Protein backbone atom coordinates (compact mmCIF):
# COMPACT_ATOMS: atom_id res chain seq x y z
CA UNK A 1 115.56 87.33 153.32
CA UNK A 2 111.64 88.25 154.36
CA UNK A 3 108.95 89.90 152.65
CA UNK A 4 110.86 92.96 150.79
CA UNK A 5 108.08 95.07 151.10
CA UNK A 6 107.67 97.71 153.65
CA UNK A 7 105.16 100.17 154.34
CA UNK A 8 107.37 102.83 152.71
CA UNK A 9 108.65 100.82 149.74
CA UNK A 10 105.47 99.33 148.98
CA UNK A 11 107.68 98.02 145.34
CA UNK A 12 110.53 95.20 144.92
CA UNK A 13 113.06 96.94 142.82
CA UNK A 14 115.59 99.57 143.46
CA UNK A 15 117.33 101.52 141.08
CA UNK A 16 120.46 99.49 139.96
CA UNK A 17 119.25 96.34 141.07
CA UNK A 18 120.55 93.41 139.64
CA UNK A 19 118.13 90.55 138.16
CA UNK A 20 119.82 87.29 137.92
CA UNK A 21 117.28 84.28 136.34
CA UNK A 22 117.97 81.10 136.75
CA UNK A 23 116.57 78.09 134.81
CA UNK A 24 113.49 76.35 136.84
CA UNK A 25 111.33 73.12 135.85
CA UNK A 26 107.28 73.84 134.72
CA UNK A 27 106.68 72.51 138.22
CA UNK A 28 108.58 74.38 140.04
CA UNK A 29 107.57 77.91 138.47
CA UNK A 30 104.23 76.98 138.98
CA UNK A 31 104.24 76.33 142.18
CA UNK A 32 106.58 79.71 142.79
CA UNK A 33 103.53 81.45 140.44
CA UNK A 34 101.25 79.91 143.71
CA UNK A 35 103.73 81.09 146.30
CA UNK A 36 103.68 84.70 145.40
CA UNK A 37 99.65 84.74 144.71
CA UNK A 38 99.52 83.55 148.26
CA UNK A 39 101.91 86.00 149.59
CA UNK A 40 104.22 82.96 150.68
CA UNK A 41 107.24 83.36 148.65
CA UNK A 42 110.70 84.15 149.77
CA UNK A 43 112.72 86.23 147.39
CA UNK A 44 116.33 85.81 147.65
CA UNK A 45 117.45 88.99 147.53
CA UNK A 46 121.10 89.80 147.94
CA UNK A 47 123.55 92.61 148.52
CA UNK A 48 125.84 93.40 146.18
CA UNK A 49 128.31 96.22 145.08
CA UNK A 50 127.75 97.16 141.45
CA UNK A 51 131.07 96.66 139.53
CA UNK A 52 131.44 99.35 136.69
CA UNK A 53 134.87 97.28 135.30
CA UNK A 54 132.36 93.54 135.58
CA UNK A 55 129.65 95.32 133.68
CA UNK A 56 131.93 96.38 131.13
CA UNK A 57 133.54 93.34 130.48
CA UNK A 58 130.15 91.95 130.19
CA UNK A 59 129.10 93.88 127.37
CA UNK A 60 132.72 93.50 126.04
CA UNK A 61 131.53 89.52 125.78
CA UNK A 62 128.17 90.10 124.06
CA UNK A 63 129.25 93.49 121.86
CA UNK A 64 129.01 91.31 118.52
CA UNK A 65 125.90 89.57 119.67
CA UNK A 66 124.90 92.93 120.39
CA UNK A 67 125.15 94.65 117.82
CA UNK A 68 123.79 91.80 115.61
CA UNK A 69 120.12 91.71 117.21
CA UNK A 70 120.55 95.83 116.75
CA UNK A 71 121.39 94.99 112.68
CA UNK A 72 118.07 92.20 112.73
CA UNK A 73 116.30 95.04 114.34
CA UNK A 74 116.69 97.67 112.46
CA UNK A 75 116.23 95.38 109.19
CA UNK A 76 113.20 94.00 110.23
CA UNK A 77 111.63 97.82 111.13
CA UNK A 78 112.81 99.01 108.00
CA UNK A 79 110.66 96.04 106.46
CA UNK A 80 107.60 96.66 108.49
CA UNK A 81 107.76 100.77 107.80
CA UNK A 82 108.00 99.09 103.88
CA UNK A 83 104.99 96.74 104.61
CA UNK A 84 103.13 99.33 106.14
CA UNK A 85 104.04 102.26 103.75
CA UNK A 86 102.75 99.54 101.09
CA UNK A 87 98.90 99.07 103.22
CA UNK A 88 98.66 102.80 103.41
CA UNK A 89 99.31 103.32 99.63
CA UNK A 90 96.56 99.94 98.91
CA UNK A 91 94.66 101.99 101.44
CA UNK A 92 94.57 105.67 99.89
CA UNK A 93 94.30 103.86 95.96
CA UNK A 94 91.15 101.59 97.16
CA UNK A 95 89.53 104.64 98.80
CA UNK A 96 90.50 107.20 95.71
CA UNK A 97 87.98 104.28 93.63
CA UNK A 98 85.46 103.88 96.74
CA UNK A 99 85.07 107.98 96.35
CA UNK A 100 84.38 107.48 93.24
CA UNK A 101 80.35 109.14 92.29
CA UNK A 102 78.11 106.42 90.95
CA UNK A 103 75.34 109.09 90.22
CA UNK A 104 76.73 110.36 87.07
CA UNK A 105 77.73 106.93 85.69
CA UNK A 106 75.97 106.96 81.46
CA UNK A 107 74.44 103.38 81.15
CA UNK A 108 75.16 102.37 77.36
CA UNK A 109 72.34 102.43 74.81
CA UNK A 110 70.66 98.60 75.30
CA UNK A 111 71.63 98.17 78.79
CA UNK A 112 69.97 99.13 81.75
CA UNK A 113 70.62 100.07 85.19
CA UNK A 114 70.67 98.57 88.45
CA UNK A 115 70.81 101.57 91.14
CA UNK A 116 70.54 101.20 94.74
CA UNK A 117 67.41 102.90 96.58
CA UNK A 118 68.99 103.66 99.92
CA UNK A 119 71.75 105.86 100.84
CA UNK A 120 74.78 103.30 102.70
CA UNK A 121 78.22 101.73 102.33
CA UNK A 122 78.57 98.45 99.76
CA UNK A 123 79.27 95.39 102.16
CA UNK A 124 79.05 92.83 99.21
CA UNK A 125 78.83 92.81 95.76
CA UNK A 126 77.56 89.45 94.52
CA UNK A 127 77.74 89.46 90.49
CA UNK A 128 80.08 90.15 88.14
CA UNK A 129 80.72 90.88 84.87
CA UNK A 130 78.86 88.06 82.66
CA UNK A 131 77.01 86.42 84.87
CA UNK A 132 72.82 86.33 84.96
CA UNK A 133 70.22 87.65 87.18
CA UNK A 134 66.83 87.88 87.49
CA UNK A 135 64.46 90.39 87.81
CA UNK A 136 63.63 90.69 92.06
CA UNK A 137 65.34 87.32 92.36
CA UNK A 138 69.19 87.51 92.45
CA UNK A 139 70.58 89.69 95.11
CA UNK A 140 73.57 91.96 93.59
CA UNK A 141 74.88 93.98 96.42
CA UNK A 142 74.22 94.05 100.40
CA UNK A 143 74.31 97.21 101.42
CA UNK A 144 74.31 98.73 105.11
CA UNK A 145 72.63 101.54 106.00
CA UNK A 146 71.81 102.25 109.60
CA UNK A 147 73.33 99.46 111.32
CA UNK A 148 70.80 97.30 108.82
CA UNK A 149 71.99 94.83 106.09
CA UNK A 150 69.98 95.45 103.07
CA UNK A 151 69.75 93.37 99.70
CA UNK A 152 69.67 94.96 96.43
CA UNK A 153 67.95 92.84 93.96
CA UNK A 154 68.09 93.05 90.39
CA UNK A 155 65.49 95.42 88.79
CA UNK A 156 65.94 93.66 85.03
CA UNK A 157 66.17 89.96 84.06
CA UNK A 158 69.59 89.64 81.89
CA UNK A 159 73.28 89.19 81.97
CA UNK A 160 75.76 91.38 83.89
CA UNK A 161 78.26 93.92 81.51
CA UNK A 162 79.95 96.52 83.95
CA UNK A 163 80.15 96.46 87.96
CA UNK A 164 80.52 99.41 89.27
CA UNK A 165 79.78 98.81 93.16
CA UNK A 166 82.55 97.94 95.17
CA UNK A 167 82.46 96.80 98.66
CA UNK A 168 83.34 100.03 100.73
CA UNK A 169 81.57 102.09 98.84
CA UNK A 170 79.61 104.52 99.89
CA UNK A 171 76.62 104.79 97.92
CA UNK A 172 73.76 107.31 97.53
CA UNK A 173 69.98 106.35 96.75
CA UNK A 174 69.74 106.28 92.17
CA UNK A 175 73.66 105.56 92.26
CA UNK A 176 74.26 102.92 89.61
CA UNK A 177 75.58 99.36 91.21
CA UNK A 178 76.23 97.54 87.52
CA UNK A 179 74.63 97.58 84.03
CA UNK A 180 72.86 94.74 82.72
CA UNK A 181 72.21 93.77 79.31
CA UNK A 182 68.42 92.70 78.97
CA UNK A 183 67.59 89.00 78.36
């Protein structure tokens, strides 16, 4: 027993060690937590002779446990390489439609366009389809564009028929956010 550190072994373990744990009260591992911040605490350390024939028999006792944490393992990567195989494919859809040019977007005859006037990514979009705005009153996107939030007001007083802005999109100065029939 004594402070297992030395000069040359400034470290605890050894190769082959043996941890043993042992069941302790909230109390008592907090004080032990104190202990070792203080540099007071006693390890018990003990020799041993490693037992190839023990070790087997231990793993022996706990094969089926074993091997059925290794089957709930593997299951449950196989779901999270799913999950995340579906994300990536939400991921590269929702971008293909975020890529998508605004610029060439034809405004049918008797409605008019709203188009941004700065170049930036779509944080919001705050209409939809069939609601009203008016003109340099309702907001219909935010848009950020150099670390700035900007809002994009309606140009036309009417009711909403396509929206074409969605949030992540990046967006160039005349791209069309939605159409707007005129009141």
């Amino acid at each position: 027993m004594g402070a297992p550190y030395t000069p040359s072994q400034p470290w605890l373990l050894k190769v082959f060690d043996i941890l043993v744990w042992e069941p302790v009260s909230e109390e008592k591992l907090l004080e032990i937590r104190r202990q070792i911040v203080a540099g007071q605490y006693t390890y018990d350390i003990r020799d041993t002779t490693f037992c190839m024939a023990e070790q087997n028999k231990l793993e022996e006792s706990v094969r089926e446990e074993a091997e059925a944490m290794t089957k709930r393992h593997l299951e449950a990567q196989a779901g999270q390489l799913e999950l995340e195989g579906e994300i990536l494919e939400r991921q590269d859809s929702s971008r293909a439609v975020v890529a998508a040019p605004a610029t060439a977007t034809v405004v049918p005859e008797g409605q008019e366009a709203i188009e941004t006037d700065l170049s930036g990514t779509v944080l919001k979009v705050h209409v939809k389809p069939g609601d009203a705005v008016v003109d340099d009153e309702t907001i219909v996107c935010t848009i950020e564009a150099m670390k700035m939030e900007v809002a994009v007001k309606a140009s036309v007083s009417g009711t909403v028929d396509r929206v074409l802005a969605v949030e992540g999109l990046q967006v160039r100065s005349g791209d069309v956010l939605c159409s707007v029939r005129p009141a």
